[in-house]
Each structure stands twice: as C-alpha cells, then as structure tokens.
Amino acid sequence: MNNAWSLLTVLILAPALGAQVPRQRVVEDRPVDNTFFSNRIGVLQTVESIRSSELAMSILHVFGPVNGGVDGFWGLDNYANIRLGLDYGLTDDLALGIGRSKLDKTVDVRFKYVWLRQTESGSVPMSVSLVGVAAWDTRKSAPGDPGLVDRMHFVVQPSAARKISDAVSLQLSPTYIRFMNPPPGDHYDVWALGIGARYRYSDTRAVGFEWAPVVSGAPAGTYPYAAVTYEMETGGHVFHIFLSTGDGLNEAYAIARTRNPVLNAGEPVFRFGFNVNRIFRIGGY
Amino acid sequence: MRALILILGALAGTPACHAQVYQTQVGTAVFTSRTPSESFDGTSRHLVGYLDLADSTVDFHLDLNTIRTGIALRDRQMRESFLETDRFPFAGFKGKIHTPVDLTRHEPQSVFVMGTFDLHGVERHFELAGKLTPRPDGSLRVEAGWPLNLSDYRIGIPGVLFYRINEQLAIRIDAILIPQRP
C-alpha cells in the first residue's frame, strides 16, 4: 500500500515538479577563456586562435636601443622594424595569415591550427596549437645573388599552454627554423625553445614575458631573444607595449637574428616596441 | 484497491485532457548595444522556455555562455568581465501571464506577463508586454522585447579604450514552443 501512496504522490506532484525547465549548460565542460588576450605574447604566437570569419589586423613596431639616451630619444628616433599582418580565421581552429616586415623586406605566409583547447574541468589539461611559416627575403637581387627559394626560411612551432589560474598562464613553444641559404658558417637548421608567461592583474590588463633561447644551431653573433610586455585588452583591440632585446618581428628573426645580449658591458640593451591588434568580422555568424 | 487504481488512472490522464503545456523547439535571444562609436548585437539560439496555459506559468532561461557577438575576443571579455558566467551562467524569467490567450485565433495576441527576471545574481520584479501567436500546427510563437539597464543587475562596464557598450541594452526574444505530450 505504501508503494501505491508513493505512486499517487508522484502522479499528483509530477506536473508541478515538471513545470520547471531545469537549467543546464549547453556545453557542460567549456574551453577556458583568455589563456592569453591575443594570438601573440609580444612577437611569439600564443595558442589563441582567430575564430571563423574573423580578420585580425596587426601592426608591430620596434625602435632602436633605448640605451642611446636622450640624443636618440631612447631609440624612438630610429624605428628598426615594422611588420604589418593580416590573419583570417577559416574555421574556429584554422587561420591563415600574411605579413610583411621591414627587415630584409620579409614577406611571410603562415597557418595556425589549434588542435586542443584546455577545458574548465581539466579533462583537457592544456591548449595545443601548431604554427607553420614560410617567409621570403624580397629585397631586390642582383645577378649572382641567391634565388628566391634560397632566400626563404621556414618555421614550425608547436605550442602547449596552460591557464594555471585566472591570473597566470604559461606556454612552451619548441621551434624549428630552416634557413635555405644561411650566411657562411651558420647552420641551416636552428632549434629553439620558446617560453612564454602571462600574469593578468585585472580584467583587461596583463604583463607578459617571452624568452626563446636557441638550443641548437645558433647563428654566429646572436643571443637569446627576450621581451617583457604590457597588455591592454579592449574587446576589439589588444595593445602591447614591450621592451625587447631584438628587432625581429617574426619568429625566425626574433629567435635567430637577435644580435645583442640583454646586458652589454653591464648595461641593459632593450628596444621599445608596441603592437596594435584589431579584430574585425568578415561575414555573418 | 480498484478505486485507487481508478483514481490513479484519472490523475494520470489529466494532463492529456488539458494539453496546454508547451516547451521551446527553437528559441533566440538577442541584445543590441548602440553607442556613437560602436554598435553590435549579441545572439544566442539556445533560449529555453516553458509555458503552461493551464496555470499561466511562464519560465524561460538562457545559458549566457552561448551568446555570440561576432568577435570572440569581445565574447570572452563579456563572459569574464561583465556577466561573470562562471558564477552566474544563466539569465531567466519566471512569471505568470495576466491576459487570456485564445488558442483558436491563429494571429498575434498581446499578452502581459509579470514575474521575476534574474541576471548576474540579481532578481528583479519584472512586467513585460509581448506577443503570443497560436499557429495552425499547434505550436506557439512567443515574441517580446524590453530595455535592460546593466546597472540594475550590478553589471559594471570597465572603462576601456575604443570599445563601448551602452549602459542600456535592447533585448529581444523569439521562440517557437510546441505542445508537450503527456
């Protein structure tokens, strides 16, 4: 009889209990947001992607060494390099890009594929991406100069990053660079380890760090690239202001063509730079 | 015991007699922010709703993580900084319809709804005028729109460069609800 009363109770209450639509998340285990604010820390790429139908425009500047003092207005009288870039999201995971830098009039084309995204539950513990770059030195050549293929270099850079807390994210980016015609005595193949970190101290502000020591094949007269960055995120723009040891604004030139150490005869050697990253939408969503 | 079985049978059959419970088949919620420098929409196609015409109950909610503004960077900022969806993942309305609905008229009918709207951990009494359209296939279309002041729900907008969101958003919902089988 007890069972009968239980059934009666359920039948009476069922419509009332069922009257509410249970609140359930559409995706229970979401990817974490904002491992980094943008698709680069300073110069090195992060695991963040350009989403489908988004066009990301980037303008990167780096000036002369700040230790020139007031005479050179701490390097601002001499802009060393500028890179203009466009990246477009073909899908949420795959983006294609093109950029042009002043140094050696380098034109680079690239892809970025985000393979894994860290989830809130930790079921996917880190985000993983792959960047591939093909770049050309497009300076005018004279007869006898290396051909176009010999003036190319390639970069393959997988990255793994983890957002450890709302504030702290870390990234490792082992990097392979292939120069098709390096200067005499230099290696064709350069291997480096990019290390990046970001400390977010407010909703829209962060400081970052990137360091990319070459572990094998370092070209003569080069030093490990390093930069500290200050990031401002505004919903459509991300601005970086940075102090960098190098004047390269693509991966290969930053990692393998940084020609001054952090300290030179006891004096720090840094360059001031800034990036403007702006995202537009092309098409519907 | 036979009497009890008859009672149970009658109670079990009751919802079938009314068949006035509807649940969303598809539902869209859109907010619009307009400022002199920038205007944009945020859209979600995951509006979930329930309507019981027997007791005039209305219950809608939205998973705020599903809102898309077209720029992923802005979406992330909205989720993290404005809506704080890790703490308050849903917005919802529960209330009662205070005007009669004639299901035999297949045309838009104005309805007046009173209840509670909750967003960002804040519940506020809410009165809303909308349209309800009984359709020949037995489904109902629900449409409504209202202004929403972010400060009423303790949502602060960081003072950031270039990117502006209006303090007052225009909200629109549009949903098709289908009868629920008992």
Short mmCIF file of C-alpha atoms in Angstrom, two decimals:
data_model
loop_
_atom_site.label_atom_id
_atom_site.label_comp_id
_atom_site.label_asym_id
_atom_site.label_seq_id
_atom_site.Cartn_x
_atom_site.Cartn_y
_atom_site.Cartn_z
CA MET A 1 0.00 0.00 0.00
CA ASN A 2 2.89 2.27 0.77
CA ASN A 3 4.05 1.88 -2.81
CA ALA A 4 0.60 2.83 -4.03
CA TRP A 5 0.62 6.04 -1.97
CA SER A 6 4.09 6.86 -3.25
CA LEU A 7 2.88 6.44 -6.80
CA LEU A 8 -0.14 8.60 -6.06
CA THR A 9 2.08 11.32 -4.62
CA VAL A 10 4.34 11.26 -7.65
CA LEU A 11 1.43 11.46 -10.06
CA ILE A 12 -0.10 14.39 -8.23
CA LEU A 13 3.18 16.27 -7.93
CA ALA A 14 4.66 15.35 -11.26
CA PRO A 15 3.06 18.14 -13.29
CA ALA A 16 4.15 20.68 -10.70
CA LEU A 17 7.68 19.35 -10.49
CA GLY A 18 7.92 19.12 -14.25
CA ALA A 19 6.70 22.68 -14.59
CA GLN A 20 10.22 23.99 -14.26
CA VAL A 21 12.70 23.65 -17.06
CA PRO A 22 15.92 22.52 -15.44
CA ARG A 23 18.77 24.95 -16.03
CA GLN A 24 21.52 23.07 -17.75
CA ARG A 25 24.54 24.46 -19.51
CA VAL A 26 24.53 23.90 -23.25
CA VAL A 27 28.17 22.85 -23.01
CA GLU A 28 28.95 21.48 -19.57
CA ASP A 29 32.73 21.48 -19.90
CA ARG A 30 33.67 24.64 -21.77
CA PRO A 31 37.09 25.62 -23.07
CA VAL A 32 38.77 28.10 -20.76
CA ASP A 33 38.64 31.73 -21.84
CA ASN A 34 41.60 34.06 -22.19
CA THR A 35 44.61 31.85 -21.70
CA PHE A 36 46.13 34.87 -23.43
CA PHE A 37 44.40 38.04 -24.60
CA SER A 38 45.59 37.75 -28.19
CA ASN A 39 47.31 35.45 -30.64
CA ARG A 40 50.75 36.74 -29.67
CA ILE A 41 52.55 37.43 -26.39
CA GLY A 42 54.83 40.04 -27.90
CA VAL A 43 56.30 38.61 -31.08
CA LEU A 44 55.84 34.90 -30.39
CA GLN A 45 52.49 33.31 -31.16
CA THR A 46 50.19 32.05 -28.41
CA VAL A 47 47.70 29.18 -28.53
CA GLU A 48 44.82 31.63 -29.00
CA SER A 49 43.16 31.38 -32.38
CA ILE A 50 41.47 33.72 -34.79
CA ARG A 51 37.91 32.44 -34.93
CA SER A 52 35.95 31.62 -38.05
CA SER A 53 35.29 34.64 -40.31
CA GLU A 54 37.36 36.97 -38.13
CA LEU A 55 40.06 39.12 -39.68
CA ALA A 56 42.88 40.09 -37.34
CA MET A 57 44.99 43.04 -38.36
CA SER A 58 48.28 43.52 -36.57
CA ILE A 59 50.80 46.35 -36.64
CA LEU A 60 54.07 45.66 -34.85
CA HIS A 61 56.78 48.27 -34.28
CA VAL A 62 60.15 48.08 -32.64
CA PHE A 63 62.54 51.01 -32.25
CA GLY A 64 66.28 51.44 -31.71
CA PRO A 65 68.07 50.56 -28.45
CA VAL A 66 66.88 52.69 -25.53
CA ASN A 67 70.42 52.96 -24.14
CA GLY A 68 71.25 55.53 -26.84
CA GLY A 69 69.86 58.05 -24.36
CA VAL A 70 68.15 61.33 -24.99
CA ASP A 71 70.19 62.02 -28.12
CA GLY A 72 68.29 59.29 -29.92
CA PHE A 73 65.21 59.86 -27.77
CA TRP A 74 65.76 56.45 -26.20
CA GLY A 75 65.59 54.73 -29.55
CA LEU A 76 62.42 56.35 -30.83
CA ASP A 77 64.33 58.42 -33.40
CA ASN A 78 65.21 55.20 -35.14
CA TYR A 79 62.46 52.76 -35.88
CA ALA A 80 64.19 49.49 -36.52
CA ASN A 81 61.42 47.32 -37.84
CA ILE A 82 57.73 47.30 -38.58
CA ARG A 83 55.51 44.40 -39.51
CA LEU A 84 52.02 44.64 -40.96
CA GLY A 85 49.98 41.46 -40.80
CA LEU A 86 46.57 40.07 -41.63
CA ASP A 87 45.24 36.76 -40.34
CA TYR A 88 41.90 35.29 -41.26
CA GLY A 89 40.01 32.51 -39.49
CA LEU A 90 38.90 29.88 -41.99
CA THR A 91 37.36 27.90 -39.16
CA ASP A 92 37.39 28.30 -35.38
CA ASP A 93 40.57 26.22 -35.33
CA LEU A 94 42.43 27.13 -38.52
CA ALA A 95 43.69 30.54 -39.58
CA LEU A 96 45.81 31.70 -42.48
CA GLY A 97 47.92 34.84 -42.41
CA ILE A 98 50.31 37.03 -44.32
CA GLY A 99 52.71 39.68 -43.09
CA ARG A 100 55.45 41.94 -44.32
CA SER A 101 58.37 43.19 -42.24
CA LYS A 102 60.80 46.00 -42.97
CA LEU A 103 63.88 43.90 -42.07
CA ASP A 104 65.04 42.30 -45.32
CA LYS A 105 61.63 43.22 -46.75
CA THR A 106 60.48 39.86 -45.46
CA VAL A 107 57.10 38.57 -46.54
CA ASP A 108 55.74 35.65 -44.54
CA VAL A 109 52.71 33.46 -45.03
CA ARG A 110 51.51 31.27 -42.23
CA PHE A 111 48.91 28.96 -40.85
CA LYS A 112 47.88 28.30 -37.31
CA TYR A 113 45.91 25.27 -36.23
CA VAL A 114 44.56 24.93 -32.71
CA TRP A 115 44.36 21.25 -32.02
CA LEU A 116 43.30 21.16 -28.37
CA ARG A 117 41.70 23.65 -26.04
CA GLN A 118 42.07 23.41 -22.29
CA THR A 119 38.71 22.82 -20.61
CA GLU A 120 37.32 24.22 -17.37
CA SER A 121 37.13 20.79 -15.74
CA GLY A 122 40.70 19.93 -16.69
CA SER A 123 39.56 17.00 -18.85
CA VAL A 124 41.79 18.63 -21.46
CA PRO A 125 44.65 19.97 -19.34
CA MET A 126 46.24 22.30 -21.86
CA SER A 127 45.75 24.01 -25.19
CA VAL A 128 47.91 22.91 -28.10
CA SER A 129 48.48 24.68 -31.40
CA LEU A 130 50.76 24.46 -34.41
CA VAL A 131 52.13 27.37 -36.42
CA GLY A 132 53.79 26.95 -39.79
CA VAL A 133 55.52 29.82 -41.56
CA ALA A 134 57.12 30.22 -44.98
CA ALA A 135 58.96 33.52 -45.48
CA TRP A 136 60.88 35.22 -48.25
CA ASP A 137 63.56 37.88 -48.23
CA THR A 138 62.13 40.00 -51.04
CA ARG A 139 64.92 42.56 -51.38
CA LYS A 140 65.90 43.31 -54.96
CA SER A 141 68.60 40.92 -56.01
CA ALA A 142 71.49 41.47 -58.34
CA PRO A 143 72.73 38.88 -60.84
CA GLY A 144 74.53 36.13 -58.94
CA ASP A 145 72.55 36.69 -55.72
CA PRO A 146 70.70 33.73 -54.21
CA GLY A 147 67.45 32.89 -55.95
CA LEU A 148 64.04 33.30 -54.41
CA VAL A 149 63.98 29.79 -52.92
CA ASP A 150 67.41 30.31 -51.37
CA ARG A 151 66.14 33.45 -49.73
CA MET A 152 63.39 31.56 -47.93
CA HIS A 153 63.12 30.32 -44.42
CA PHE A 154 60.57 28.11 -42.74
CA VAL A 155 59.32 27.87 -39.18
CA VAL A 156 57.46 25.05 -37.47
CA GLN A 157 56.32 25.93 -33.99
CA PRO A 158 54.03 23.74 -31.91
CA SER A 159 52.88 25.34 -28.66
CA ALA A 160 51.38 23.96 -25.47
CA ALA A 161 49.88 26.34 -22.92
CA ARG A 162 48.05 26.05 -19.68
CA LYS A 163 45.97 28.63 -17.89
CA ILE A 164 47.01 27.78 -14.37
CA SER A 165 44.72 30.30 -12.70
CA ASP A 166 42.68 33.32 -13.75
CA ALA A 167 45.90 35.30 -13.47
CA VAL A 168 48.70 33.04 -14.64
CA SER A 169 49.22 31.30 -17.98
CA LEU A 170 52.35 29.50 -19.14
CA GLN A 171 53.39 28.36 -22.59
CA LEU A 172 56.15 26.28 -24.14
CA SER A 173 56.90 26.59 -27.85
CA PRO A 174 59.63 24.34 -29.20
CA THR A 175 60.62 25.87 -32.52
CA TYR A 176 62.34 24.60 -35.63
CA ILE A 177 63.66 27.12 -38.16
CA ARG A 178 65.13 26.20 -41.53
CA PHE A 179 67.16 28.80 -43.40
CA MET A 180 67.55 27.79 -47.04
CA ASN A 181 70.78 29.72 -47.56
CA PRO A 182 72.29 30.86 -44.27
CA PRO A 183 75.43 33.02 -44.15
CA PRO A 184 78.67 31.04 -44.48
CA GLY A 185 79.43 29.13 -41.29
CA ASP A 186 75.88 29.32 -39.96
CA HIS A 187 73.60 26.34 -39.62
CA TYR A 188 70.70 25.59 -41.90
CA ASP A 189 68.67 24.26 -39.01
CA VAL A 190 68.00 26.15 -35.81
CA TRP A 191 66.22 24.66 -32.84
CA ALA A 192 64.90 26.83 -30.03
CA LEU A 193 62.61 26.64 -27.05
CA GLY A 194 60.14 29.48 -26.71
CA ILE A 195 58.92 30.08 -23.18
CA GLY A 196 56.05 32.46 -22.51
CA ALA A 197 54.19 33.59 -19.42
CA ARG A 198 51.37 35.98 -18.72
CA TYR A 199 50.25 37.49 -15.42
CA ARG A 200 46.83 39.07 -15.63
CA TYR A 201 46.24 41.56 -12.86
CA SER A 202 42.86 42.94 -13.94
CA ASP A 203 40.05 42.10 -16.34
CA THR A 204 41.77 43.91 -19.19
CA ARG A 205 45.43 44.27 -18.21
CA ALA A 206 48.32 41.86 -18.05
CA VAL A 207 52.08 41.70 -18.13
CA GLY A 208 53.84 39.06 -20.17
CA PHE A 209 57.23 37.59 -20.74
CA GLU A 210 58.74 35.67 -23.63
CA TRP A 211 62.16 34.12 -23.94
CA ALA A 212 63.43 31.95 -26.77
CA PRO A 213 66.93 30.55 -26.27
CA VAL A 214 68.36 28.69 -29.24
CA VAL A 215 69.29 25.17 -28.15
CA SER A 216 70.97 24.07 -31.36
CA GLY A 217 72.34 25.81 -34.45
CA ALA A 218 72.54 29.34 -33.10
CA PRO A 219 73.85 31.66 -35.84
CA ALA A 220 77.13 33.40 -35.07
CA GLY A 221 76.86 36.63 -33.14
CA THR A 222 73.29 36.09 -31.97
CA TYR A 223 71.85 35.99 -28.47
CA PRO A 224 68.66 34.60 -26.92
CA TYR A 225 65.62 36.72 -27.64
CA ALA A 226 63.63 38.01 -24.65
CA ALA A 227 60.87 40.55 -24.12
CA VAL A 228 58.61 41.81 -21.38
CA THR A 229 55.21 43.06 -22.42
CA TYR A 230 52.35 45.10 -21.04
CA GLU A 231 48.96 44.15 -22.48
CA MET A 232 45.72 46.07 -22.71
CA GLU A 233 42.61 44.33 -23.98
CA THR A 234 39.63 46.39 -25.07
CA GLY A 235 37.16 43.89 -26.55
CA GLY A 236 38.14 44.52 -30.16
CA HIS A 237 41.76 45.67 -29.80
CA VAL A 238 44.69 44.25 -27.92
CA PHE A 239 47.62 46.62 -27.42
CA HIS A 240 51.08 45.50 -26.42
CA ILE A 241 53.85 47.74 -25.22
CA PHE A 242 57.11 45.88 -24.85
CA LEU A 243 60.79 46.04 -24.15
CA SER A 244 62.65 43.58 -26.34
CA THR A 245 66.22 42.51 -26.87
CA GLY A 246 65.74 42.02 -30.61
CA ASP A 247 64.45 43.85 -33.63
CA GLY A 248 62.90 40.84 -35.32
CA LEU A 249 59.13 40.88 -35.59
CA ASN A 250 58.60 37.41 -36.96
CA GLU A 251 59.54 34.18 -35.25
CA ALA A 252 62.72 33.40 -37.20
CA TYR A 253 64.23 36.87 -36.97
CA ALA A 254 63.37 37.28 -33.30
CA ILE A 255 64.74 33.88 -32.32
CA ALA A 256 67.74 33.57 -34.65
CA ARG A 257 68.71 37.16 -35.52
CA THR A 258 68.81 38.91 -32.14
CA ARG A 259 72.26 40.47 -32.22
CA ASN A 260 72.66 41.94 -28.78
CA PRO A 261 72.64 40.38 -25.34
CA VAL A 262 70.35 41.52 -22.57
CA LEU A 263 73.39 43.07 -20.91
CA ASN A 264 76.20 44.62 -22.94
CA ALA A 265 79.23 45.60 -20.85
CA GLY A 266 76.98 45.69 -17.82
CA GLU A 267 74.39 47.92 -19.49
CA PRO A 268 70.97 46.61 -20.40
CA VAL A 269 70.20 46.75 -24.10
CA PHE A 270 66.50 46.97 -24.80
CA ARG A 271 64.32 48.28 -27.53
CA PHE A 272 60.94 49.82 -27.05
CA GLY A 273 58.14 48.46 -29.22
CA PHE A 274 54.40 48.25 -29.46
CA ASN A 275 51.78 46.18 -31.21
CA VAL A 276 48.24 47.03 -32.19
CA ASN A 277 46.00 44.05 -32.81
CA ARG A 278 42.49 44.69 -34.10
CA ILE A 279 39.86 42.09 -34.90
CA PHE A 280 37.12 42.60 -37.48
CA ARG A 281 34.33 40.32 -38.56
CA ILE A 282 34.00 39.43 -42.20
CA GLY A 283 30.60 37.87 -42.86
CA GLY A 284 27.85 36.60 -40.62
CA TYR A 285 27.98 34.41 -37.58
CA MET B 1 -7.71 -1.01 -4.30
CA ARG B 2 -9.73 -0.90 -7.51
CA ALA B 3 -10.92 2.58 -6.58
CA LEU B 4 -7.34 3.67 -6.04
CA ILE B 5 -6.34 2.38 -9.48
CA LEU B 6 -9.23 4.31 -11.00
CA ILE B 7 -8.10 7.48 -9.20
CA LEU B 8 -4.54 6.97 -10.37
CA GLY B 9 -5.73 6.40 -13.90
CA ALA B 10 -7.80 9.55 -13.81
CA LEU B 11 -4.91 11.62 -12.44
CA ALA B 12 -2.50 10.19 -14.98
CA GLY B 13 -4.89 11.14 -17.73
CA THR B 14 -5.41 14.69 -16.53
CA PRO B 15 -2.55 16.42 -18.41
CA ALA B 16 -3.68 14.78 -21.65
CA CYS B 17 -7.07 16.38 -21.27
CA HIS B 18 -5.59 19.89 -20.97
CA ALA B 19 -2.53 19.53 -23.25
CA GLN B 20 -1.67 23.16 -22.52
CA VAL B 21 1.97 22.71 -21.69
CA TYR B 22 4.44 24.00 -24.27
CA GLN B 23 8.20 23.88 -24.43
CA THR B 24 10.66 25.54 -26.78
CA GLN B 25 11.56 23.89 -30.03
CA VAL B 26 13.78 26.78 -31.06
CA GLY B 27 14.43 29.99 -29.19
CA THR B 28 16.55 33.02 -29.91
CA ALA B 29 17.59 35.84 -27.62
CA VAL B 30 19.31 38.96 -28.95
CA PHE B 31 20.69 42.01 -27.20
CA THR B 32 21.66 45.17 -29.02
CA SER B 33 24.10 47.77 -27.79
CA ARG B 34 24.24 51.08 -29.63
CA THR B 35 26.79 53.79 -28.95
CA PRO B 36 28.01 56.61 -31.19
CA SER B 37 31.27 54.78 -31.83
CA GLU B 38 30.19 51.16 -32.00
CA SER B 39 27.01 49.12 -32.20
CA PHE B 40 26.71 45.38 -32.06
CA ASP B 41 24.34 42.53 -31.35
CA GLY B 42 24.80 39.54 -29.13
CA THR B 43 22.81 36.50 -30.17
CA SER B 44 22.04 33.11 -28.68
CA ARG B 45 19.96 30.41 -30.30
CA HIS B 46 19.71 28.45 -27.07
CA LEU B 47 16.78 30.14 -25.36
CA VAL B 48 14.88 27.52 -23.37
CA GLY B 49 11.28 28.15 -22.39
CA TYR B 50 8.23 26.58 -20.86
CA LEU B 51 4.65 27.78 -20.92
CA ASP B 52 1.68 26.25 -19.12
CA LEU B 53 -1.58 27.84 -20.18
CA ALA B 54 -3.48 25.89 -17.54
CA ASP B 55 -1.96 27.91 -14.72
CA SER B 56 -0.49 30.70 -16.91
CA THR B 57 3.07 29.88 -15.84
CA VAL B 58 5.97 31.15 -17.94
CA ASP B 59 9.56 30.03 -17.36
CA PHE B 60 12.40 30.98 -19.72
CA HIS B 61 16.15 30.84 -19.28
CA LEU B 62 19.29 31.29 -21.31
CA ASP B 63 22.79 29.90 -20.93
CA LEU B 64 24.76 33.15 -21.17
CA ASN B 65 27.85 31.32 -22.39
CA THR B 66 26.05 30.76 -25.69
CA ILE B 67 25.83 34.46 -26.59
CA ARG B 68 27.92 35.39 -29.63
CA THR B 69 28.69 38.95 -30.70
CA GLY B 70 30.69 38.02 -33.78
CA ILE B 71 34.09 38.75 -32.24
CA ALA B 72 35.45 36.02 -30.00
CA LEU B 73 37.65 38.45 -28.07
CA ARG B 74 34.60 40.55 -27.16
CA ASP B 75 32.65 37.40 -26.25
CA ARG B 76 35.39 36.33 -23.88
CA GLN B 77 35.50 39.74 -22.25
CA MET B 78 31.72 39.77 -21.93
CA ARG B 79 31.68 36.36 -20.28
CA GLU B 80 34.56 37.04 -17.93
CA SER B 81 34.29 40.72 -17.09
CA PHE B 82 30.65 41.73 -17.50
CA LEU B 83 28.42 38.72 -17.00
CA GLU B 84 30.82 36.61 -14.91
CA THR B 85 29.31 33.47 -16.35
CA ASP B 86 31.45 31.16 -14.26
CA ARG B 87 29.48 32.42 -11.23
CA PHE B 88 26.18 33.31 -12.92
CA PRO B 89 25.80 31.15 -16.02
CA PHE B 90 22.07 31.78 -16.59
CA ALA B 91 19.59 34.60 -17.05
CA GLY B 92 15.96 33.71 -16.64
CA PHE B 93 12.40 34.82 -16.21
CA LYS B 94 9.63 33.15 -14.24
CA GLY B 95 6.17 34.58 -14.06
CA LYS B 96 2.51 34.44 -14.97
CA ILE B 97 0.56 35.55 -17.99
CA HIS B 98 -2.12 38.03 -16.90
CA THR B 99 -4.12 38.18 -20.11
CA PRO B 100 -6.25 35.45 -21.69
CA VAL B 101 -4.95 33.54 -24.68
CA ASP B 102 -7.32 32.23 -27.33
CA LEU B 103 -5.68 29.21 -28.95
CA THR B 104 -8.33 29.11 -31.68
CA ARG B 105 -7.20 32.50 -33.07
CA HIS B 106 -4.16 31.97 -35.25
CA GLU B 107 -2.93 35.52 -35.05
CA PRO B 108 -0.64 37.54 -32.77
CA GLN B 109 -2.21 38.25 -29.39
CA SER B 110 -0.86 40.76 -26.95
CA VAL B 111 -0.02 39.29 -23.57
CA PHE B 112 1.01 40.90 -20.32
CA VAL B 113 3.38 38.99 -18.11
CA MET B 114 4.53 39.66 -14.54
CA GLY B 115 7.26 37.84 -12.70
CA THR B 116 10.91 37.84 -11.78
CA PHE B 117 13.91 38.32 -14.06
CA ASP B 118 17.26 37.16 -12.77
CA LEU B 119 20.65 38.06 -14.17
CA HIS B 120 24.13 38.25 -12.68
CA GLY B 121 22.84 37.05 -9.32
CA VAL B 122 20.23 39.83 -9.07
CA GLU B 123 16.48 39.14 -9.12
CA ARG B 124 14.10 41.94 -10.01
CA HIS B 125 10.34 42.15 -10.35
CA PHE B 126 9.53 42.36 -13.99
CA GLU B 127 6.50 43.31 -16.09
CA LEU B 128 6.56 42.65 -19.77
CA ALA B 129 4.30 43.06 -22.79
CA GLY B 130 4.79 40.58 -25.57
CA LYS B 131 3.10 38.77 -28.40
CA LEU B 132 1.90 35.20 -28.45
CA THR B 133 0.78 33.64 -31.73
CA PRO B 134 -1.04 30.27 -31.82
CA ARG B 135 -0.05 28.59 -35.08
CA PRO B 136 -2.11 26.16 -37.13
CA ASP B 137 0.32 23.32 -36.44
CA GLY B 138 -0.45 23.61 -32.72
CA SER B 139 2.76 25.41 -31.79
CA LEU B 140 3.03 28.85 -30.23
CA ARG B 141 5.31 31.69 -31.22
CA VAL B 142 6.42 33.96 -28.39
CA GLU B 143 7.97 37.35 -29.09
CA ALA B 144 8.97 40.04 -26.60
CA GLY B 145 11.35 42.92 -26.24
CA TRP B 146 12.41 45.18 -23.41
CA PRO B 147 15.17 47.53 -22.35
CA LEU B 148 17.65 46.30 -19.77
CA ASN B 149 19.79 48.55 -17.60
CA LEU B 150 23.05 46.82 -16.80
CA SER B 151 23.49 48.74 -13.56
CA ASP B 152 20.17 47.31 -12.29
CA TYR B 153 21.89 43.95 -12.28
CA ARG B 154 25.20 45.16 -10.83
CA ILE B 155 26.99 44.72 -14.15
CA GLY B 156 29.82 47.22 -14.41
CA ILE B 157 31.45 48.12 -17.69
CA PRO B 158 35.22 48.56 -17.45
CA GLY B 159 36.39 51.90 -18.76
CA VAL B 160 38.32 50.70 -21.78
CA LEU B 161 39.59 52.41 -24.87
CA PHE B 162 37.77 52.25 -28.21
CA TYR B 163 35.25 49.63 -27.15
CA ARG B 164 31.98 50.83 -25.71
CA ILE B 165 28.86 49.09 -24.58
CA ASN B 166 25.70 51.01 -23.87
CA GLU B 167 24.51 51.00 -20.29
CA GLN B 168 21.04 50.21 -21.60
CA LEU B 169 20.65 47.20 -23.87
CA ALA B 170 17.66 46.34 -26.02
CA ILE B 171 16.64 42.71 -25.51
CA ARG B 172 14.52 40.69 -27.92
CA ILE B 173 13.39 37.10 -27.64
CA ASP B 174 11.66 34.99 -30.26
CA ALA B 175 10.74 31.36 -29.66
CA ILE B 176 8.61 28.59 -31.07
CA LEU B 177 7.04 26.39 -28.40
CA ILE B 178 5.49 23.05 -29.19
CA PRO B 179 2.88 21.18 -27.14
CA GLN B 180 4.27 18.62 -24.76
CA ARG B 181 2.90 15.10 -24.88
CA PRO B 182 1.69 13.85 -21.53
#
